[in-house]
Tab-separated table of C-alpha atoms in Angstrom:
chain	number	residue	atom	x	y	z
A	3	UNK	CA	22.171	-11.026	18.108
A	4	UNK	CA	20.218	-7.807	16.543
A	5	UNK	CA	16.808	-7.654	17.744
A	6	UNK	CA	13.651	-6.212	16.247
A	7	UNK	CA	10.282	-6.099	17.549
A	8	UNK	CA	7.227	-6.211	14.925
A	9	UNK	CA	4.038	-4.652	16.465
A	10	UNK	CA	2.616	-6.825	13.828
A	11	UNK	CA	3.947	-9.137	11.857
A	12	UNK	CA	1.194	-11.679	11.103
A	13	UNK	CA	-0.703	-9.386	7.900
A	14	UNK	CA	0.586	-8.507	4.890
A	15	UNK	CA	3.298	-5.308	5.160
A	16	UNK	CA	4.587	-6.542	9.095
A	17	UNK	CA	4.886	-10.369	7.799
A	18	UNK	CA	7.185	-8.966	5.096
A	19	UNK	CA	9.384	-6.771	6.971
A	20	UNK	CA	9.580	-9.759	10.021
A	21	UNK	CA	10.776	-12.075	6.905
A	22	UNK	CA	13.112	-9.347	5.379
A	23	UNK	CA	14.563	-9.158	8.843
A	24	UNK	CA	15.568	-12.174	9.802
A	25	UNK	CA	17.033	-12.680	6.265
A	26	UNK	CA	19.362	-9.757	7.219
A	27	UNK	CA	20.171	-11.450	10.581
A	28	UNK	CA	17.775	-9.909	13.152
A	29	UNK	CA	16.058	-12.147	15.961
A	30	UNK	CA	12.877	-11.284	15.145
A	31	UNK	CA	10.030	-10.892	17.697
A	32	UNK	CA	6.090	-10.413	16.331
A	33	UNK	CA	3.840	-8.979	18.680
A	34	UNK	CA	0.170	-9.952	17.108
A	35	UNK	CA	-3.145	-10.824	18.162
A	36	UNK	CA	-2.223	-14.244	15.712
A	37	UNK	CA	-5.668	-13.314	13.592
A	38	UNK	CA	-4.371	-12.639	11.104
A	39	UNK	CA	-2.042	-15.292	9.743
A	40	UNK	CA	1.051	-16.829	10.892
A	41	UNK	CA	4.417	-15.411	11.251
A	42	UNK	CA	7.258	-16.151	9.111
A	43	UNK	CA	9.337	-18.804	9.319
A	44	UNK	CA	12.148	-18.007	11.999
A	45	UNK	CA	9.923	-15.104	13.885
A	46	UNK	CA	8.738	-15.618	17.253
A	47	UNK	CA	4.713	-15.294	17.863
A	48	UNK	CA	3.851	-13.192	21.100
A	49	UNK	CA	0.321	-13.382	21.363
A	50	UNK	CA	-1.435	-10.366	22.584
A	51	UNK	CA	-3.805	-7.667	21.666
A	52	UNK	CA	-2.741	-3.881	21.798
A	53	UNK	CA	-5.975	-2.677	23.075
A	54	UNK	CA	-5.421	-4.227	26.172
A	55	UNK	CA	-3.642	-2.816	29.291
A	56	UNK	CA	-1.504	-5.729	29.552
A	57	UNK	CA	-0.796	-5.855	26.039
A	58	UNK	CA	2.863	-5.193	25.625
A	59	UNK	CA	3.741	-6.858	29.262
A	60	UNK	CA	5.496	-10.091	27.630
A	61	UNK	CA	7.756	-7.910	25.113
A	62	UNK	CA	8.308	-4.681	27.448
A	63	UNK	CA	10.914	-5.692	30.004
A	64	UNK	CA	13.857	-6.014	27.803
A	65	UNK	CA	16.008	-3.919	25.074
A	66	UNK	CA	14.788	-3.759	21.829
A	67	UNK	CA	17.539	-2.427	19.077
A	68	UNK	CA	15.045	-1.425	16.645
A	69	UNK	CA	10.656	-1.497	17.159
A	70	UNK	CA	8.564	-1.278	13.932
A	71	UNK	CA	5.442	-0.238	13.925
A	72	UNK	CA	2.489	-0.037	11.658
A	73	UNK	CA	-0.457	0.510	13.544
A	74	UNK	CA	-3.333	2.960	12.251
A	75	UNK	CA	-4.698	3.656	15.541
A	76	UNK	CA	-3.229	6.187	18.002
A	77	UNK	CA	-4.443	5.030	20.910
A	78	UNK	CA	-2.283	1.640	20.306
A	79	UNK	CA	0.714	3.936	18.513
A	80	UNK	CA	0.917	5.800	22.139
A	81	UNK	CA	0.237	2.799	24.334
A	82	UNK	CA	3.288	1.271	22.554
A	83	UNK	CA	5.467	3.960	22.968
A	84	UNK	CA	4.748	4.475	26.625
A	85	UNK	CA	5.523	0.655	27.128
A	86	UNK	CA	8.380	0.437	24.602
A	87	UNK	CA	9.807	3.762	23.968
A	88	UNK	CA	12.913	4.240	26.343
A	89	UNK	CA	14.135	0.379	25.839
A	90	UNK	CA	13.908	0.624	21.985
A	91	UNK	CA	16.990	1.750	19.754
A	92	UNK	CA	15.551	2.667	16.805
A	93	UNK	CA	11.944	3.040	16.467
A	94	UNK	CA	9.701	2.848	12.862
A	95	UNK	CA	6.441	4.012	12.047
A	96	UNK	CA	4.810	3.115	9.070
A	97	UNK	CA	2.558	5.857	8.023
A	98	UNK	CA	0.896	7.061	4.693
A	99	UNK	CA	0.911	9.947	2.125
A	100	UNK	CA	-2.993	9.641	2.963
A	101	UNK	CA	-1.873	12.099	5.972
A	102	UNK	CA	-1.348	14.930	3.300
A	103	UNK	CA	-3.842	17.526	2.922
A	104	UNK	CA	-3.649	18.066	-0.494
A	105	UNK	CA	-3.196	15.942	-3.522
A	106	UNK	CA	-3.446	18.314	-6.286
A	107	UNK	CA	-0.032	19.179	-6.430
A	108	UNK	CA	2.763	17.095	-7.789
A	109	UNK	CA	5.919	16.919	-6.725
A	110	UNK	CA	4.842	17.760	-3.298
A	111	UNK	CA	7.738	16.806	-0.769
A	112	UNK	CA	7.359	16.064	3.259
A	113	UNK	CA	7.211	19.701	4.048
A	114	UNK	CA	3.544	19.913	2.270
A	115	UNK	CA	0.819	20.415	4.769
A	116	UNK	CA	-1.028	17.736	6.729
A	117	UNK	CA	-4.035	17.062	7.378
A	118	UNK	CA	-5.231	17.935	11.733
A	119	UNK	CA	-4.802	15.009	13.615
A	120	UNK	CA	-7.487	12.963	15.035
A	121	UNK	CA	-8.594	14.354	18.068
A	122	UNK	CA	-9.468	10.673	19.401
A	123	UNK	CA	-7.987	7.181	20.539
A	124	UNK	CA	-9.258	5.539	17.513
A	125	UNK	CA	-10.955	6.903	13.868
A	126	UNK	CA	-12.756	5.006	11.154
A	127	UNK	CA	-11.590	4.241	7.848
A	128	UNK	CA	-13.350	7.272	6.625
A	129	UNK	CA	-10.534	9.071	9.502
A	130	UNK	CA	-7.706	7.205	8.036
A	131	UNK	CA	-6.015	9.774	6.862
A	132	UNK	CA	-6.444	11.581	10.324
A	133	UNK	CA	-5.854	8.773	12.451
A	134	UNK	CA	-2.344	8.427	10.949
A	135	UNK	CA	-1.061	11.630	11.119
A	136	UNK	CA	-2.205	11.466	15.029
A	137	UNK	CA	0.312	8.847	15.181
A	138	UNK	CA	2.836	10.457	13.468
A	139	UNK	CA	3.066	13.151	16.460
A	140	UNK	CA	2.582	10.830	19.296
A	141	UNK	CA	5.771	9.299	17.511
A	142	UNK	CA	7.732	12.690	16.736
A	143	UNK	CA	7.047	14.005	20.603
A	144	UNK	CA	8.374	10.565	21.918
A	145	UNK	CA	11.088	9.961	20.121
A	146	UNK	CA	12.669	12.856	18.428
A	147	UNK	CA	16.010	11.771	18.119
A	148	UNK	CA	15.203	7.817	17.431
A	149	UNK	CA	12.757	8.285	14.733
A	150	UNK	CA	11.694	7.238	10.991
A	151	UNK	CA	8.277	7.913	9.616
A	152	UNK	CA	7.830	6.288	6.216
A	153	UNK	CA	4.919	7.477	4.823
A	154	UNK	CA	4.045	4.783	2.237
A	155	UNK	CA	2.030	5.300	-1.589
A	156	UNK	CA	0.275	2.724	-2.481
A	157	UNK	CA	1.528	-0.901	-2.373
A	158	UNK	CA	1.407	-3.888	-3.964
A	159	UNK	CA	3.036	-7.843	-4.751
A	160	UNK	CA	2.263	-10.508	-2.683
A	161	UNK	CA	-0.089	-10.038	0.313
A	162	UNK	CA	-1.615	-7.482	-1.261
A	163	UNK	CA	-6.152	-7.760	-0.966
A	164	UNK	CA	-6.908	-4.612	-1.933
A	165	UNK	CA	-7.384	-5.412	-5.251
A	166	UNK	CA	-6.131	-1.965	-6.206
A	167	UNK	CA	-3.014	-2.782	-8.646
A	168	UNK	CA	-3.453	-6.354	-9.013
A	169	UNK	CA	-6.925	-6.191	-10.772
A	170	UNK	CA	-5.143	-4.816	-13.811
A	171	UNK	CA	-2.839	-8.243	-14.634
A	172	UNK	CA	-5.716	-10.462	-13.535
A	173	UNK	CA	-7.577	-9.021	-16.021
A	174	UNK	CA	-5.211	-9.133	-18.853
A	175	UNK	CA	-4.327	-12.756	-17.693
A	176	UNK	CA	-7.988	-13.380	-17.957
A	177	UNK	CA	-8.207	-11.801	-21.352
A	178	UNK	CA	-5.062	-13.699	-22.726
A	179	UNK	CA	-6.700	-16.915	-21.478
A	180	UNK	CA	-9.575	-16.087	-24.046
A	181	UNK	CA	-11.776	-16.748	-20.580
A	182	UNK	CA	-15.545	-17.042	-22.102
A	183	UNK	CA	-16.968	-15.168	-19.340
A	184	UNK	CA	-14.913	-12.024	-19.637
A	185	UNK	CA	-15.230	-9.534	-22.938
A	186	UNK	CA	-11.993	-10.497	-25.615
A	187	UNK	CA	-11.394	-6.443	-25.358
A	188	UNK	CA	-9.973	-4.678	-22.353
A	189	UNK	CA	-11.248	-1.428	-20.660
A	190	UNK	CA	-9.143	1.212	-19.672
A	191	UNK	CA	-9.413	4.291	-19.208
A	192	UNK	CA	-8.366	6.893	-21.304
A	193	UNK	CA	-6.181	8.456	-19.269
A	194	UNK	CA	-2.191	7.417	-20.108
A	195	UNK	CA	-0.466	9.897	-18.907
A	196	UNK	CA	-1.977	9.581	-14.879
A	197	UNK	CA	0.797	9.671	-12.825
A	198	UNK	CA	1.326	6.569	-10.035
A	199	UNK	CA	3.646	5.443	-7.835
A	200	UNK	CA	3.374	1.529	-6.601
A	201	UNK	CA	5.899	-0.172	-4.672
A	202	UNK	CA	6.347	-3.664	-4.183
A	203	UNK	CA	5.784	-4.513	-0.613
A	204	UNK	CA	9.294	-6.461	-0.938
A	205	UNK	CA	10.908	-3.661	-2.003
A	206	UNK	CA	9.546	-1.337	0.864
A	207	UNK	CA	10.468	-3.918	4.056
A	208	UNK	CA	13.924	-3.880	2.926
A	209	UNK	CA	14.519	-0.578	2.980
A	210	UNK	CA	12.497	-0.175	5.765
A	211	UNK	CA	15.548	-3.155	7.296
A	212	UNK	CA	17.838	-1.467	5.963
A	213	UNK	CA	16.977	1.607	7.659
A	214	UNK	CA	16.361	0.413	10.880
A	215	UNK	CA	20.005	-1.096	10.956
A	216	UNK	CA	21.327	2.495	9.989
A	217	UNK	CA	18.985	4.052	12.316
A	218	UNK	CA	18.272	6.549	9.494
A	219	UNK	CA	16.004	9.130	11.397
A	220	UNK	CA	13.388	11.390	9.779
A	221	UNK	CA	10.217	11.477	7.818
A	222	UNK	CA	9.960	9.837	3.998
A	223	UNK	CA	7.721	9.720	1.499
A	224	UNK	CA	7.954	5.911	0.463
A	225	UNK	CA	6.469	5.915	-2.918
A	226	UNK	CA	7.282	3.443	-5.979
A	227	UNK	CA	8.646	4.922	-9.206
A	228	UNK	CA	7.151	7.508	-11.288
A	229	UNK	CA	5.338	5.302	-13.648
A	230	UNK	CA	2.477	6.996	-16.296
A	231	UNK	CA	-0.782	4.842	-16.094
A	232	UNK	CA	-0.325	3.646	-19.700
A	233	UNK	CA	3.020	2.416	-18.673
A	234	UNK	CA	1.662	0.287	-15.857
A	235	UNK	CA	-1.222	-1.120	-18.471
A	236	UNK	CA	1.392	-2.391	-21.071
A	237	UNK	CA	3.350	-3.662	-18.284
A	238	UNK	CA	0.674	-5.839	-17.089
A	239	UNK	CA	-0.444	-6.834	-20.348
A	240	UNK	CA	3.012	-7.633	-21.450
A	241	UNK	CA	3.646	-9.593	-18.616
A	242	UNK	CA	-0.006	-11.485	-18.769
A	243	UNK	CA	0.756	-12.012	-22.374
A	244	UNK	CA	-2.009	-10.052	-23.342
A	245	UNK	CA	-1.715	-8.616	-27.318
A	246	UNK	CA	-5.336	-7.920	-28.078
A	247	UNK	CA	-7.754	-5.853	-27.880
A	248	UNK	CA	-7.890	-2.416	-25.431
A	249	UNK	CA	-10.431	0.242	-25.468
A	250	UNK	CA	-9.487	3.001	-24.145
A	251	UNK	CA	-12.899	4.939	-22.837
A	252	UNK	CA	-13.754	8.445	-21.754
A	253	UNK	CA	-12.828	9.699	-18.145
A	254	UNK	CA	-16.456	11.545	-17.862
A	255	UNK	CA	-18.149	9.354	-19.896
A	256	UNK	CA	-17.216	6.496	-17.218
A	257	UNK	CA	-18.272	8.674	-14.087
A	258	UNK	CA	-21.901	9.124	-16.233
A	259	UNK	CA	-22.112	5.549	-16.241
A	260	UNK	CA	-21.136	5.553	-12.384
A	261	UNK	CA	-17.828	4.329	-12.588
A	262	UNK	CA	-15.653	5.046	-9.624
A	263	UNK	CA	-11.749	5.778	-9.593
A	264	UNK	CA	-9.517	4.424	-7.585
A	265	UNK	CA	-11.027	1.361	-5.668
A	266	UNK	CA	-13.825	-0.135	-4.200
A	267	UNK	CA	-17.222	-2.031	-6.094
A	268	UNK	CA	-18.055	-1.055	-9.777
A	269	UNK	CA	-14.297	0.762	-10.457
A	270	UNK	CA	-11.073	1.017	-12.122
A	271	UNK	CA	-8.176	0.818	-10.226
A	272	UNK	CA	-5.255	3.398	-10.087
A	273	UNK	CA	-7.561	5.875	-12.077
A	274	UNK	CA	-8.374	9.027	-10.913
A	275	UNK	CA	-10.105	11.822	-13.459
A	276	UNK	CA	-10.329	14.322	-10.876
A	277	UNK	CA	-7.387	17.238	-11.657
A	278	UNK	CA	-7.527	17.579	-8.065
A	279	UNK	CA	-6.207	14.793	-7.248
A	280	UNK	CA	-3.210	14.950	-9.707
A	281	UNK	CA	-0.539	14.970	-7.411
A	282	UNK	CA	-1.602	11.850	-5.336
A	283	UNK	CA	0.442	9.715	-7.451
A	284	UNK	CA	3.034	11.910	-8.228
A	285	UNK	CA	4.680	12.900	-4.758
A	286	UNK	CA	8.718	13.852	-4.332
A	287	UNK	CA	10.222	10.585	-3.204
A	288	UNK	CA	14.187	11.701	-3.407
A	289	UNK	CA	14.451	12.013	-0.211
A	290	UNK	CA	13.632	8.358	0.820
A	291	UNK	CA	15.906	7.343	-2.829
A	292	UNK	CA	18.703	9.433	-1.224
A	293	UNK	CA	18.333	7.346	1.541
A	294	UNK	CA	18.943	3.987	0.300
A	295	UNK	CA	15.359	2.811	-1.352
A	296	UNK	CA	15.513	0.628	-4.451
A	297	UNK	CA	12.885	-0.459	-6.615
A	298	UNK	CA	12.770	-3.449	-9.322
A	299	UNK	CA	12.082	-3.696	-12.256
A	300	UNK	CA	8.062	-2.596	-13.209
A	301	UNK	CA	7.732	-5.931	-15.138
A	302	UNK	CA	8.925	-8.090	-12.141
A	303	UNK	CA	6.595	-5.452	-9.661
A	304	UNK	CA	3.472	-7.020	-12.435
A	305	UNK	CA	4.958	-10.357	-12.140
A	306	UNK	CA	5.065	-10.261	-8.479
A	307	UNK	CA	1.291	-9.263	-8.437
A	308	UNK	CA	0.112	-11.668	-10.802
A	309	UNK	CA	1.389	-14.713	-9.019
A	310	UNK	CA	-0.328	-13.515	-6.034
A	311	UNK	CA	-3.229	-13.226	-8.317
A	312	UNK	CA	-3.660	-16.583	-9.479
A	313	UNK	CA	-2.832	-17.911	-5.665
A	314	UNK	CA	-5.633	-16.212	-4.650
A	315	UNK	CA	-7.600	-17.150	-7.764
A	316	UNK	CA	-8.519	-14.943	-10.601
A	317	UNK	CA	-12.144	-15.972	-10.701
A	318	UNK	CA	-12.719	-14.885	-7.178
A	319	UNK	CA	-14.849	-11.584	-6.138
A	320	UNK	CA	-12.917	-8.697	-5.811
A	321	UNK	CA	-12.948	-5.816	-3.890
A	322	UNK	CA	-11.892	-3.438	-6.676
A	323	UNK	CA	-12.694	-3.069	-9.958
A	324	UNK	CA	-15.299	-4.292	-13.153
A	325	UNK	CA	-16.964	-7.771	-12.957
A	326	UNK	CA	-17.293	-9.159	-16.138
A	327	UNK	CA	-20.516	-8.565	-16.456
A	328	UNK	CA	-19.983	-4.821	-16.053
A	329	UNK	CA	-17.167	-4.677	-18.082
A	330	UNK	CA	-19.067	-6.032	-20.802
A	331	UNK	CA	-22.138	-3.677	-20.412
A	332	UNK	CA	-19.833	-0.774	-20.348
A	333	UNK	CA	-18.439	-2.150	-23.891
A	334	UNK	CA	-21.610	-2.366	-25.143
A	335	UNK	CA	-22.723	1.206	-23.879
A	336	UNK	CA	-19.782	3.025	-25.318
A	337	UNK	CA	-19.560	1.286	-28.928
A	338	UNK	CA	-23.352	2.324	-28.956
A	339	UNK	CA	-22.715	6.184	-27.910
């Protein structure tokens, strides 16, 4: 039988592309500290932890026809390649258009400059970015001739905590429910014609499968499909079953009010008002089309999200986005301008 290692395999993208392989037939092997969750169904667990010298001494004495990895640290990326590299067939590394220098140009392809590589074994979130395209070269000088770097957008479906896309049909779900605590009108702003790029995380393990039993080589820009922001906002209303209410409110008039785009406390998710930035949802992703990838349908990408929404709870705290009580001060603030 096929075999495929997971450096991972217990969080959100590794757990997908371990279950998306052993649908396609693969004996499946996770190597995880087990932290994290539990492997799919089918997978085998091999405790361990990367940082350790002995870390890859249960899984390194055997053939390996293809090794996916998607580490952020290169210390682990190059410890696993020393241990791994010459007994694996195919090798993947999951990597990120994060390692791009510049997002202010759409349309960019994988020949667009990167960003210099972390000059350490391990960087902080703030070196993410960095960190990644460290990894990226310890992979390239390894394993020329073996080798696919996807280099993911942003993702999203089930398993997805970021809060990043998923905030947007939670809150038209919560809006449709006529939820007391939540204003009847929806923010957004009013920027429609922001590009973005999400992919389901369902969508991107089975290509990433599919690849690894081609042993496509290269590097890929793994985005979603080119999808305007108002696109993405009727989607998720539509699919919530949202018809009221939407104000659409001021990019600057939002960053006055200290409104962040993009993520993270007191935000709104896949906005960005910064023209400099206009490009980071908008990068060339023919090659990695030409190369097999598939997307579905943006109303079953919404649906996908907002089941994993309501698993998780829509009333919870989120790491992303408005609470309601913001949400409703904002409201206030702009009707009163």
């Amino acid at each position: 039988m096929t075999t495929m290692l997971v450096l991972g395999g217990t969080a959100w993208l590794g757990r997908e592309v371990a279950r998306e392989a052993i649908g396609a037939g693969y004996d499946v092997t996770c190597l995880a500290r087990g932290e994290s969750g539990s492997v799919p169904d089918g997978a085998r667990l091999v405790a361990a932890d990367r940082t350790q010298a002995d870390g890859y001494a249960a899984v390194s004495g055997r053939d390996w026809d293809a090794v996916v990895d998607v580490a952020r640290q290169p210390g682990q990326v190059r410890s696993a390649l020393a241990a791994l590299g010459e007994r694996a067939g195919h090798w993947t590394f999951v990597s990120s258009c994060s390692v791009y220098a510049d997002h202010g140009t759409p349309e960019a392809d994988e020949s667009a400059p990167l960003l210099p590589a972390l000059d350490a074994t391990e960087g902080t979130a703030e070196q993410y970015g960095e960190a990644k395209v460290a990894c990226e070269l310890a992979c390239l000088e390894a394993l020329p001739d073996r080798l696919l770097v996807a280099r993911a957008g942003l993702i999203a479906g089930p398993g997805d905590r970021s809060d990043r896309f998923g905030y947007w049909p939670a809150r038209f779900a919560l809006a449709a429910e006529g939820d007391p605590a939540w204003p009847s009108t929806v923010l957004v702003p009013d920027t429609p014609h922001f590009a973005t790029q999400t992919i389901d995380v369902r969508d991107l393990a089975a290509w990433l499968v599919r690849s690894a039993t081609a042993r496509s080589t290269g590097v890929f820009n793994v985005v979603g499909a080119d999808e305007p922001l108002g696109t993405v906002l009727e989607a998720a209303a539509r699919v919530a079953g949202y018809d009221g209410a939407v104000e659409a409110v001021d990019s600057q008039w939002l960053h006055e009010q200290d409104v962040e785009d993009w993520m993270g406390p007191r935000s709104l998710p896949l906005w960005i008002a910064d023209p400099a930035w206009a490009g980071f949802g908008a990068r060339d992703g023919s090659a990695a089309r030409a190369a097999g990838l598939t997307y579905r349908p943006l109303d079953d990408l919404v649906a996908g999200a907002l089941a994993w929404e309501r698993e998780l709870g829509l009333h919870r705290h989120r790491s992303a986005g408005l609470t309601a009580a913001q949400e409703r001060a904002l409201l206030t603030a702009w009707a009163a301008r």
